[in-house]
Tab-separated table of C-alpha atoms in Angstrom:
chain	number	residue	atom	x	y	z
H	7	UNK	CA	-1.418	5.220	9.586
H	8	UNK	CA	0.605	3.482	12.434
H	9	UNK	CA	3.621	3.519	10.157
H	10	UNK	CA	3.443	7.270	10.075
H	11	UNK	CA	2.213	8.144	12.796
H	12	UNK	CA	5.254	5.961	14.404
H	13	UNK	CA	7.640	7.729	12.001
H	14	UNK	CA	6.808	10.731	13.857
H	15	UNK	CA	7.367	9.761	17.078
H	16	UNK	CA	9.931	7.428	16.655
H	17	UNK	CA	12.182	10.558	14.566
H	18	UNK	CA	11.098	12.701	17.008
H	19	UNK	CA	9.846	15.443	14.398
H	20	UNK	CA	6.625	16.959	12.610
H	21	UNK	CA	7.260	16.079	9.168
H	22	UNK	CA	8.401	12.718	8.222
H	23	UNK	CA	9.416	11.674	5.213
H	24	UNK	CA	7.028	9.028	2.937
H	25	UNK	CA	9.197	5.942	1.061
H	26	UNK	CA	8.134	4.231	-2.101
H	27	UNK	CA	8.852	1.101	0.268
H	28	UNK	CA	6.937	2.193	3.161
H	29	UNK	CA	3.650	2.527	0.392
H	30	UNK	CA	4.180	-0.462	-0.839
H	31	UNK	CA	4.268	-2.241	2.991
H	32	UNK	CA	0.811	-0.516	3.626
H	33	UNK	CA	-0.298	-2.019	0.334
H	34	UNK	CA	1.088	-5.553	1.330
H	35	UNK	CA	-0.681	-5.211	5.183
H	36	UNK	CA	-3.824	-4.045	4.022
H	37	UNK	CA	-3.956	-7.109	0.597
H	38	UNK	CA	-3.000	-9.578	3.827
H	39	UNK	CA	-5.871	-8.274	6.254
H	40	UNK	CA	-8.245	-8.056	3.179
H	41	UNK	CA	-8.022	-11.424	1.788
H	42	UNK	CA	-6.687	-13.583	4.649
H	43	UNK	CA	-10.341	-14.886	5.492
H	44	UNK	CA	-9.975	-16.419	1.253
H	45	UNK	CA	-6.940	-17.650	2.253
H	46	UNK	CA	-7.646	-19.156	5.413
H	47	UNK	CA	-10.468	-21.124	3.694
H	48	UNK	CA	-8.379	-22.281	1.023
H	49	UNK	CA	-5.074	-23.478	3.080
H	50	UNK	CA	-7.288	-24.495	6.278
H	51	UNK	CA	-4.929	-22.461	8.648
H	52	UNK	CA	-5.913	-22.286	11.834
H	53	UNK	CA	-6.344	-18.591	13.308
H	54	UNK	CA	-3.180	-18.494	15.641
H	55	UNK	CA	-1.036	-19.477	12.349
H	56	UNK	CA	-2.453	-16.237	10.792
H	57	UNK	CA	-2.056	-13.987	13.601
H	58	UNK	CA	1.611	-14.707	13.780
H	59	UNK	CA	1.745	-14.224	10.527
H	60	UNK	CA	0.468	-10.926	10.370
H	61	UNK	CA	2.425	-10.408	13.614
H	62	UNK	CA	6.020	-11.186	11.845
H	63	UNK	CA	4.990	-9.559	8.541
H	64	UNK	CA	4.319	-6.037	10.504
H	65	UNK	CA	7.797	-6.655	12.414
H	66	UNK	CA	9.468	-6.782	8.879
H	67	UNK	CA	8.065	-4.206	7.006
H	68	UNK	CA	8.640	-1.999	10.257
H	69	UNK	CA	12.390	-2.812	10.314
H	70	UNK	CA	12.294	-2.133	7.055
H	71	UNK	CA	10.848	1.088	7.064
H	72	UNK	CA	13.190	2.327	9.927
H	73	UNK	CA	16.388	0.851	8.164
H	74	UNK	CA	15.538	1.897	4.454
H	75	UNK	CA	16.877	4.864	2.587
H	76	UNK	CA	15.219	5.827	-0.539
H	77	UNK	CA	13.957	8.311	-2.713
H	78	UNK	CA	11.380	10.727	-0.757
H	79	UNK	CA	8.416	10.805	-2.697
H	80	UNK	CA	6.027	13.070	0.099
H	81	UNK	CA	6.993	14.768	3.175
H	82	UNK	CA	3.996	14.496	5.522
H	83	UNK	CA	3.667	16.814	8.464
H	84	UNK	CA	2.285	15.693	11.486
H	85	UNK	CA	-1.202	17.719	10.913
H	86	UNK	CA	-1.801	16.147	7.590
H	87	UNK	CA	-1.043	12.519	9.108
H	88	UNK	CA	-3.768	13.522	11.929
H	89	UNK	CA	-6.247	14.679	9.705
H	90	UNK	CA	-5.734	11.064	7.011
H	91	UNK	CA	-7.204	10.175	10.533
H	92	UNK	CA	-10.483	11.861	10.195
H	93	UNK	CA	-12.373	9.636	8.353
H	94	UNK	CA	-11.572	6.813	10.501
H	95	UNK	CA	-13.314	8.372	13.269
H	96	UNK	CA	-15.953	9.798	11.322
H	97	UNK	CA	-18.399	6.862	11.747
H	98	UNK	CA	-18.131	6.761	15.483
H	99	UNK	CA	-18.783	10.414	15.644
H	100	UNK	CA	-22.149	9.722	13.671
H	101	UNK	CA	-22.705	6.939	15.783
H	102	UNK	CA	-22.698	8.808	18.924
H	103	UNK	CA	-24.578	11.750	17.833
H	104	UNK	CA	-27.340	9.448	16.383
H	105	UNK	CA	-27.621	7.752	19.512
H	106	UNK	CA	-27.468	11.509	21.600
H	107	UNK	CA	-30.410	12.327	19.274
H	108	UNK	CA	-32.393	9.044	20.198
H	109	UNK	CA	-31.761	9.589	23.654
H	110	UNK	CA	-33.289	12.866	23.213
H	111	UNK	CA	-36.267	12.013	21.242
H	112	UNK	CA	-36.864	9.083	23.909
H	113	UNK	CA	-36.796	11.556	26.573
H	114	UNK	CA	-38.977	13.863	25.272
């Protein structure tokens, strides 16, 4: 999401263009994030070696992005990259209106 959303704002334009490189760089962040608390058992790293890790792997595959030129395979407008945000905020939303309904039944 922050790699398109910063596609947009960087390009200064409602429909950005999506990269067979910029998919697999969300693949690569997201298999790092996923298994890095595996890893971090296995190789015995200490946390601040995996944060700059992540760090400098998000630097790359945003130069990357910005720099490459390749095949489009999807041309996402801004709307559609706002609403891939949806259900990201859908569990806050039920969150808050679960605890607006306690507060009701509580004060009732």
């Amino acid at each position: 999401m922050a790699l398109l959303l910063g596609s947009h704002l960087i390009g200064w334009t409602a429909e950005t263009e999506l990269v067979p490189r910029s998919v697999a760089a969300v693949c690569l962040f997201s298999a790092l994030m996923t298994f890095t608390p595996y890893w971090r058992v296995v190789l015995h790293w200490p946390v601040w070696r995996w944060m700059l890790l992540s760090c400098a792997l998000s630097a790359v595959l945003l130069v990357l992005f910005l720099i490459g030129r390749e095949p489009v395979l999807l041309r996402m407008p801004v709307w559609a990259t706002g609403l891939s945000l949806l259900p990201g905020l859908a569990a806050p939303a039920v969150t808050w209106w679960r605890g607006k309904r306690r507060e009701q039944a509580a004060s009732a």
